[in-house]
Amino acid sequence: MAATVAARGAPKASLKHRLAERGIDRLLLLLLPGVLALVLLFVYPFLYGLRLSFQPQQGTGIWANYRTFFTDGYLRDTIWITFKLALPAALVNLLASVPIA
């Protein structure tokens, strides 16, 4: 009986104290908008595209899209064209940004 009276009489801890008990401070909560933006703008579209890539159009199996992509000569050439365009652009960006940093 005395324990229930003491529990009822004790003031409720503030949100700040309850979060601190769990190891969360106000500065950590400042990360929440950035993490939410990262998830919404980058992680979700990536996972959605990855899920779509495993759904074949013809219903021939889970790896059908990948098998088609890597066996078709035209599609395989697009990979090399992409690398030929992306590699010099990445190197120019790297060479320009490192001295500035």
Short mmCIF file of N, CA, C and O in Angstrom, two decimals:
data_model
loop_
_atom_site.label_atom_id
_atom_site.label_comp_id
_atom_site.label_asym_id
_atom_site.label_seq_id
_atom_site.Cartn_x
_atom_site.Cartn_y
_atom_site.Cartn_z
N MET A 1 0.82 -1.18 0.00
CA MET A 1 0.00 0.00 0.00
C MET A 1 0.87 1.24 0.00
O MET A 1 0.58 2.20 -0.70
N ALA A 2 1.93 1.22 0.79
CA ALA A 2 2.80 2.39 0.87
C ALA A 2 3.51 2.63 -0.45
O ALA A 2 3.76 3.76 -0.83
N ALA A 3 3.81 1.55 -1.19
CA ALA A 3 4.50 1.70 -2.47
C ALA A 3 3.60 2.35 -3.50
O ALA A 3 4.05 3.16 -4.30
N THR A 4 2.30 2.01 -3.47
CA THR A 4 1.39 2.62 -4.44
C THR A 4 1.16 4.09 -4.13
O THR A 4 1.03 4.91 -5.03
N VAL A 5 1.13 4.45 -2.87
CA VAL A 5 0.96 5.84 -2.50
C VAL A 5 2.18 6.64 -2.92
O VAL A 5 2.07 7.74 -3.46
N ALA A 6 3.37 6.07 -2.72
CA ALA A 6 4.60 6.77 -3.09
C ALA A 6 4.68 6.90 -4.61
O ALA A 6 5.14 7.92 -5.12
N ALA A 7 4.22 5.88 -5.34
CA ALA A 7 4.26 5.94 -6.80
C ALA A 7 3.28 6.98 -7.32
O ALA A 7 3.56 7.67 -8.29
N ARG A 8 2.10 7.08 -6.69
CA ARG A 8 1.12 8.07 -7.14
C ARG A 8 1.57 9.48 -6.80
O ARG A 8 1.33 10.41 -7.54
N GLY A 9 2.25 9.64 -5.69
CA GLY A 9 2.67 10.96 -5.25
C GLY A 9 3.90 11.47 -5.99
O GLY A 9 4.17 12.65 -6.01
N ALA A 10 4.66 10.59 -6.65
CA ALA A 10 5.88 11.01 -7.34
C ALA A 10 5.51 11.75 -8.62
O ALA A 10 4.63 11.32 -9.36
N PRO A 11 6.17 12.88 -8.89
CA PRO A 11 5.88 13.61 -10.13
C PRO A 11 6.39 12.85 -11.34
O PRO A 11 7.38 12.14 -11.27
N LYS A 12 5.69 13.01 -12.45
CA LYS A 12 6.07 12.34 -13.68
C LYS A 12 7.30 13.03 -14.26
O LYS A 12 7.37 14.25 -14.30
N ALA A 13 8.27 12.23 -14.68
CA ALA A 13 9.50 12.79 -15.24
C ALA A 13 9.20 13.49 -16.56
O ALA A 13 8.33 13.07 -17.32
N SER A 14 9.94 14.56 -16.82
CA SER A 14 9.73 15.31 -18.06
C SER A 14 10.23 14.50 -19.26
O SER A 14 10.98 13.52 -19.10
N LEU A 15 9.82 14.93 -20.43
CA LEU A 15 10.24 14.24 -21.65
C LEU A 15 11.75 14.26 -21.78
O LEU A 15 12.36 13.27 -22.20
N LYS A 16 12.37 15.36 -21.44
CA LYS A 16 13.83 15.48 -21.51
C LYS A 16 14.50 14.41 -20.64
O LYS A 16 15.46 13.77 -21.07
N HIS A 17 13.99 14.22 -19.43
CA HIS A 17 14.58 13.22 -18.54
C HIS A 17 14.30 11.80 -19.00
O HIS A 17 15.16 10.93 -18.90
N ARG A 18 13.09 11.58 -19.52
CA ARG A 18 12.78 10.23 -20.01
C ARG A 18 13.63 9.86 -21.21
O ARG A 18 14.09 8.73 -21.34
N LEU A 19 13.88 10.83 -22.11
CA LEU A 19 14.76 10.56 -23.26
C LEU A 19 16.19 10.37 -22.81
O LEU A 19 16.92 9.53 -23.35
N ALA A 20 16.63 11.14 -21.81
CA ALA A 20 18.00 11.01 -21.30
C ALA A 20 18.22 9.63 -20.68
O ALA A 20 19.32 9.07 -20.78
N GLU A 21 17.20 9.07 -20.05
CA GLU A 21 17.32 7.72 -19.49
C GLU A 21 17.57 6.68 -20.58
O GLU A 21 18.19 5.66 -20.34
N ARG A 22 17.08 6.95 -21.79
CA ARG A 22 17.27 6.03 -22.91
C ARG A 22 18.52 6.36 -23.72
O ARG A 22 18.78 5.75 -24.75
N GLY A 23 19.26 7.37 -23.31
CA GLY A 23 20.49 7.73 -24.00
C GLY A 23 20.28 8.67 -25.17
O GLY A 23 21.12 8.77 -26.05
N ILE A 24 19.15 9.38 -25.20
CA ILE A 24 18.85 10.30 -26.30
C ILE A 24 18.82 11.72 -25.73
O ILE A 24 18.04 12.02 -24.83
N ASP A 25 19.69 12.58 -26.26
CA ASP A 25 19.65 13.97 -25.82
C ASP A 25 19.09 14.84 -26.93
O ASP A 25 18.80 14.39 -28.03
N ARG A 26 18.94 16.13 -26.66
CA ARG A 26 18.32 17.03 -27.64
C ARG A 26 19.19 17.19 -28.88
O ARG A 26 18.67 17.38 -29.97
N LEU A 27 20.50 17.12 -28.72
CA LEU A 27 21.37 17.25 -29.89
C LEU A 27 21.19 16.08 -30.84
O LEU A 27 21.26 16.23 -32.06
N LEU A 28 20.96 14.91 -30.30
CA LEU A 28 20.73 13.73 -31.13
C LEU A 28 19.43 13.88 -31.92
O LEU A 28 19.33 13.44 -33.06
N LEU A 29 18.45 14.54 -31.33
CA LEU A 29 17.18 14.75 -32.03
C LEU A 29 17.33 15.70 -33.22
O LEU A 29 16.51 15.69 -34.13
N LEU A 30 18.39 16.52 -33.23
CA LEU A 30 18.64 17.39 -34.37
C LEU A 30 19.00 16.61 -35.63
O LEU A 30 18.87 17.11 -36.74
N LEU A 31 19.45 15.39 -35.47
CA LEU A 31 19.78 14.54 -36.61
C LEU A 31 18.53 13.99 -37.30
O LEU A 31 18.59 13.59 -38.45
N LEU A 32 17.43 13.99 -36.61
CA LEU A 32 16.21 13.37 -37.12
C LEU A 32 15.76 13.93 -38.47
O LEU A 32 15.48 13.14 -39.38
N PRO A 33 15.70 15.25 -38.70
CA PRO A 33 15.28 15.73 -40.01
C PRO A 33 16.23 15.32 -41.13
O PRO A 33 15.81 14.96 -42.23
N GLY A 34 17.53 15.32 -40.86
CA GLY A 34 18.50 14.91 -41.88
C GLY A 34 18.39 13.44 -42.22
O GLY A 34 18.45 13.05 -43.39
N VAL A 35 18.23 12.63 -41.21
CA VAL A 35 18.08 11.19 -41.44
C VAL A 35 16.78 10.90 -42.19
O VAL A 35 16.76 10.08 -43.11
N LEU A 36 15.73 11.60 -41.83
CA LEU A 36 14.46 11.41 -42.51
C LEU A 36 14.56 11.82 -43.99
O LEU A 36 14.07 11.10 -44.87
N ALA A 37 15.23 12.94 -44.27
CA ALA A 37 15.42 13.37 -45.66
C ALA A 37 16.27 12.36 -46.42
O ALA A 37 15.98 12.06 -47.59
N LEU A 38 17.31 11.84 -45.79
CA LEU A 38 18.16 10.84 -46.43
C LEU A 38 17.37 9.60 -46.80
O LEU A 38 17.48 9.08 -47.92
N VAL A 39 16.55 9.14 -45.90
CA VAL A 39 15.75 7.95 -46.15
C VAL A 39 14.73 8.20 -47.26
O VAL A 39 14.59 7.39 -48.18
N LEU A 40 14.05 9.34 -47.20
CA LEU A 40 13.00 9.62 -48.19
C LEU A 40 13.56 9.89 -49.58
O LEU A 40 12.96 9.51 -50.58
N LEU A 41 14.71 10.54 -49.67
CA LEU A 41 15.22 10.96 -50.97
C LEU A 41 16.21 9.98 -51.60
O LEU A 41 16.39 10.00 -52.81
N PHE A 42 16.84 9.13 -50.79
CA PHE A 42 17.86 8.24 -51.35
C PHE A 42 17.59 6.76 -51.09
O PHE A 42 17.61 5.95 -52.01
N VAL A 43 17.35 6.41 -49.86
CA VAL A 43 17.23 4.99 -49.50
C VAL A 43 15.96 4.39 -50.08
O VAL A 43 15.99 3.32 -50.69
N TYR A 44 14.82 5.07 -49.89
CA TYR A 44 13.56 4.52 -50.40
C TYR A 44 13.57 4.34 -51.92
O TYR A 44 13.22 3.26 -52.40
N PRO A 45 13.98 5.35 -52.73
CA PRO A 45 14.01 5.12 -54.18
C PRO A 45 14.97 4.00 -54.59
O PRO A 45 14.68 3.24 -55.52
N PHE A 46 16.10 3.89 -53.89
CA PHE A 46 17.04 2.81 -54.21
C PHE A 46 16.42 1.45 -53.95
O PHE A 46 16.48 0.55 -54.81
N LEU A 47 15.82 1.28 -52.79
CA LEU A 47 15.20 -0.02 -52.47
C LEU A 47 14.00 -0.31 -53.37
O LEU A 47 13.77 -1.46 -53.74
N TYR A 48 13.25 0.72 -53.73
CA TYR A 48 12.11 0.54 -54.63
C TYR A 48 12.59 0.09 -56.01
O TYR A 48 12.03 -0.84 -56.60
N GLY A 49 13.64 0.72 -56.53
CA GLY A 49 14.19 0.32 -57.82
C GLY A 49 14.77 -1.08 -57.78
O GLY A 49 14.64 -1.85 -58.75
N LEU A 50 15.43 -1.42 -56.69
CA LEU A 50 15.98 -2.77 -56.54
C LEU A 50 14.86 -3.80 -56.53
O LEU A 50 14.96 -4.85 -57.18
N ARG A 51 13.77 -3.49 -55.84
CA ARG A 51 12.63 -4.42 -55.80
C ARG A 51 12.03 -4.59 -57.20
O ARG A 51 11.69 -5.69 -57.61
N LEU A 52 11.92 -3.48 -57.94
CA LEU A 52 11.38 -3.57 -59.30
C LEU A 52 12.28 -4.37 -60.22
O LEU A 52 11.80 -5.03 -61.15
N SER A 53 13.58 -4.32 -59.99
CA SER A 53 14.50 -5.05 -60.87
C SER A 53 14.35 -6.56 -60.73
O SER A 53 14.73 -7.29 -61.64
N PHE A 54 13.81 -7.02 -59.62
CA PHE A 54 13.62 -8.45 -59.43
C PHE A 54 12.23 -8.92 -59.86
O PHE A 54 11.87 -10.07 -59.66
N GLN A 55 11.42 -8.03 -60.47
CA GLN A 55 10.11 -8.41 -60.98
C GLN A 55 10.18 -8.49 -62.50
O GLN A 55 10.10 -7.47 -63.18
N PRO A 56 10.35 -9.68 -63.05
CA PRO A 56 10.50 -9.80 -64.50
C PRO A 56 9.21 -9.47 -65.25
O PRO A 56 8.11 -9.66 -64.74
N GLN A 57 9.38 -8.94 -66.45
CA GLN A 57 8.23 -8.57 -67.27
C GLN A 57 7.54 -9.80 -67.86
O GLN A 57 6.34 -9.83 -68.01
N GLN A 58 8.30 -10.81 -68.24
CA GLN A 58 7.72 -11.98 -68.88
C GLN A 58 7.37 -13.09 -67.90
O GLN A 58 6.81 -14.10 -68.28
N GLY A 59 7.72 -12.96 -66.65
CA GLY A 59 7.41 -13.99 -65.67
C GLY A 59 8.27 -15.22 -65.80
O GLY A 59 7.83 -16.31 -65.52
N THR A 60 9.53 -15.05 -66.22
CA THR A 60 10.41 -16.21 -66.44
C THR A 60 11.35 -16.48 -65.27
O THR A 60 12.20 -17.33 -65.37
N GLY A 61 11.23 -15.79 -64.19
CA GLY A 61 12.06 -16.05 -63.03
C GLY A 61 12.58 -14.75 -62.42
O GLY A 61 12.55 -13.69 -63.04
N ILE A 62 13.08 -14.89 -61.21
CA ILE A 62 13.50 -13.71 -60.47
C ILE A 62 14.74 -13.06 -61.08
O ILE A 62 14.93 -11.85 -60.99
N TRP A 63 15.61 -13.82 -61.70
CA TRP A 63 16.86 -13.28 -62.27
C TRP A 63 16.74 -12.97 -63.76
O TRP A 63 17.74 -12.66 -64.40
N ALA A 64 15.56 -13.02 -64.32
CA ALA A 64 15.39 -12.86 -65.78
C ALA A 64 15.85 -11.49 -66.26
O ALA A 64 16.51 -11.39 -67.30
N ASN A 65 15.54 -10.43 -65.55
CA ASN A 65 15.96 -9.10 -65.97
C ASN A 65 17.47 -8.98 -65.98
O ASN A 65 18.06 -8.39 -66.89
N TYR A 66 18.13 -9.51 -64.96
CA TYR A 66 19.59 -9.44 -64.89
C TYR A 66 20.24 -10.31 -65.96
O TYR A 66 21.23 -9.94 -66.56
N ARG A 67 19.67 -11.49 -66.18
CA ARG A 67 20.20 -12.38 -67.21
C ARG A 67 20.11 -11.70 -68.58
O ARG A 67 21.06 -11.70 -69.37
N THR A 68 18.98 -11.08 -68.86
CA THR A 68 18.79 -10.37 -70.13
C THR A 68 19.76 -9.21 -70.25
O THR A 68 20.37 -9.00 -71.30
N PHE A 69 19.93 -8.47 -69.19
CA PHE A 69 20.79 -7.29 -69.23
C PHE A 69 22.24 -7.67 -69.51
O PHE A 69 22.92 -7.03 -70.31
N PHE A 70 22.75 -8.71 -68.85
CA PHE A 70 24.15 -9.05 -69.01
C PHE A 70 24.44 -9.94 -70.21
O PHE A 70 25.60 -10.10 -70.60
N THR A 71 23.43 -10.54 -70.83
CA THR A 71 23.69 -11.36 -72.02
C THR A 71 23.45 -10.61 -73.32
O THR A 71 24.01 -10.99 -74.35
N ASP A 72 22.65 -9.57 -73.31
CA ASP A 72 22.39 -8.79 -74.51
C ASP A 72 23.59 -7.89 -74.80
O ASP A 72 24.04 -7.12 -73.97
N GLY A 73 24.13 -8.00 -76.01
CA GLY A 73 25.32 -7.24 -76.39
C GLY A 73 25.11 -5.74 -76.36
O GLY A 73 25.99 -4.98 -75.95
N TYR A 74 23.95 -5.29 -76.83
CA TYR A 74 23.67 -3.85 -76.84
C TYR A 74 23.63 -3.29 -75.42
O TYR A 74 24.20 -2.23 -75.14
N LEU A 75 22.97 -3.99 -74.52
CA LEU A 75 22.88 -3.53 -73.14
C LEU A 75 24.24 -3.60 -72.44
O LEU A 75 24.56 -2.73 -71.63
N ARG A 76 25.04 -4.60 -72.77
CA ARG A 76 26.38 -4.71 -72.19
C ARG A 76 27.25 -3.54 -72.64
O ARG A 76 28.04 -3.01 -71.87
N ASP A 77 27.07 -3.09 -73.89
CA ASP A 77 27.83 -1.95 -74.38
C ASP A 77 27.44 -0.67 -73.66
O ASP A 77 28.28 0.24 -73.50
N THR A 78 26.21 -0.56 -73.23
CA THR A 78 25.81 0.65 -72.51
C THR A 78 26.54 0.79 -71.18
O THR A 78 26.78 1.91 -70.72
N ILE A 79 26.92 -0.33 -70.59
CA ILE A 79 27.70 -0.27 -69.35
C ILE A 79 29.04 0.39 -69.63
O ILE A 79 29.49 1.28 -68.90
N TRP A 80 29.72 -0.03 -70.69
CA TRP A 80 31.04 0.53 -71.02
C TRP A 80 30.93 2.00 -71.42
O TRP A 80 31.79 2.81 -71.07
N ILE A 81 29.89 2.36 -72.14
CA ILE A 81 29.70 3.77 -72.50
C ILE A 81 29.49 4.61 -71.24
O ILE A 81 30.04 5.71 -71.11
N THR A 82 28.73 4.09 -70.30
CA THR A 82 28.51 4.80 -69.04
C THR A 82 29.81 4.98 -68.29
O THR A 82 30.10 6.07 -67.77
N PHE A 83 30.64 3.93 -68.23
CA PHE A 83 31.93 4.05 -67.54
C PHE A 83 32.85 5.05 -68.26
O PHE A 83 33.57 5.80 -67.61
N LYS A 84 32.81 5.05 -69.58
CA LYS A 84 33.65 5.98 -70.34
C LYS A 84 33.25 7.43 -70.08
O LYS A 84 34.09 8.32 -70.14
N LEU A 85 31.98 7.68 -69.83
CA LEU A 85 31.53 9.03 -69.52
C LEU A 85 31.71 9.37 -68.04
O LEU A 85 32.07 10.51 -67.71
N ALA A 86 31.47 8.44 -67.16
CA ALA A 86 31.48 8.72 -65.73
C ALA A 86 32.88 8.81 -65.15
O ALA A 86 33.13 9.63 -64.26
N LEU A 87 33.80 7.99 -65.62
CA LEU A 87 35.14 7.98 -65.05
C LEU A 87 35.87 9.31 -65.24
O LEU A 87 36.38 9.87 -64.26
N PRO A 88 35.93 9.89 -66.45
CA PRO A 88 36.58 11.20 -66.57
C PRO A 88 35.86 12.29 -65.78
O PRO A 88 36.51 13.16 -65.19
N ALA A 89 34.55 12.26 -65.74
CA ALA A 89 33.81 13.26 -64.97
C ALA A 89 34.13 13.15 -63.48
O ALA A 89 34.32 14.17 -62.80
N ALA A 90 34.22 11.94 -62.97
CA ALA A 90 34.55 11.75 -61.56
C ALA A 90 35.98 12.20 -61.27
O ALA A 90 36.24 12.82 -60.23
N LEU A 91 36.90 11.91 -62.18
CA LEU A 91 38.29 12.34 -61.96
C LEU A 91 38.42 13.85 -61.99
O LEU A 91 39.16 14.43 -61.18
N VAL A 92 37.75 14.52 -62.91
CA VAL A 92 37.79 15.99 -62.97
C VAL A 92 37.20 16.58 -61.69
O VAL A 92 37.77 17.52 -61.12
N ASN A 93 36.10 16.04 -61.23
CA ASN A 93 35.51 16.52 -59.98
C ASN A 93 36.45 16.30 -58.81
O ASN A 93 36.60 17.17 -57.95
N LEU A 94 37.10 15.17 -58.75
CA LEU A 94 38.02 14.87 -57.67
C LEU A 94 39.22 15.80 -57.72
O LEU A 94 39.63 16.38 -56.70
N LEU A 95 39.81 15.99 -58.91
CA LEU A 95 40.98 16.86 -59.03
C LEU A 95 40.64 18.32 -58.73
O LEU A 95 41.48 19.07 -58.26
N ALA A 96 39.41 18.74 -59.01
CA ALA A 96 39.01 20.12 -58.73
C ALA A 96 38.63 20.30 -57.26
O ALA A 96 38.87 21.38 -56.70
N SER A 97 38.08 19.30 -56.62
CA SER A 97 37.58 19.48 -55.25
C SER A 97 38.62 19.26 -54.18
O SER A 97 38.55 19.87 -53.12
N VAL A 98 39.59 18.39 -54.40
CA VAL A 98 40.59 18.11 -53.36
C VAL A 98 41.42 19.35 -53.04
O VAL A 98 41.61 19.65 -51.84
N PRO A 99 41.93 20.11 -54.00
CA PRO A 99 42.68 21.31 -53.61
C PRO A 99 41.81 22.34 -52.89
O PRO A 99 42.31 23.09 -52.03
N ILE A 100 40.55 22.42 -53.22
CA ILE A 100 39.66 23.39 -52.57
C ILE A 100 39.41 22.99 -51.12
O ILE A 100 39.34 23.84 -50.24
N ALA A 101 39.31 21.70 -50.89
CA ALA A 101 39.03 21.21 -49.53
C ALA A 101 40.25 21.43 -48.67
O ALA A 101 40.22 21.75 -47.54
#
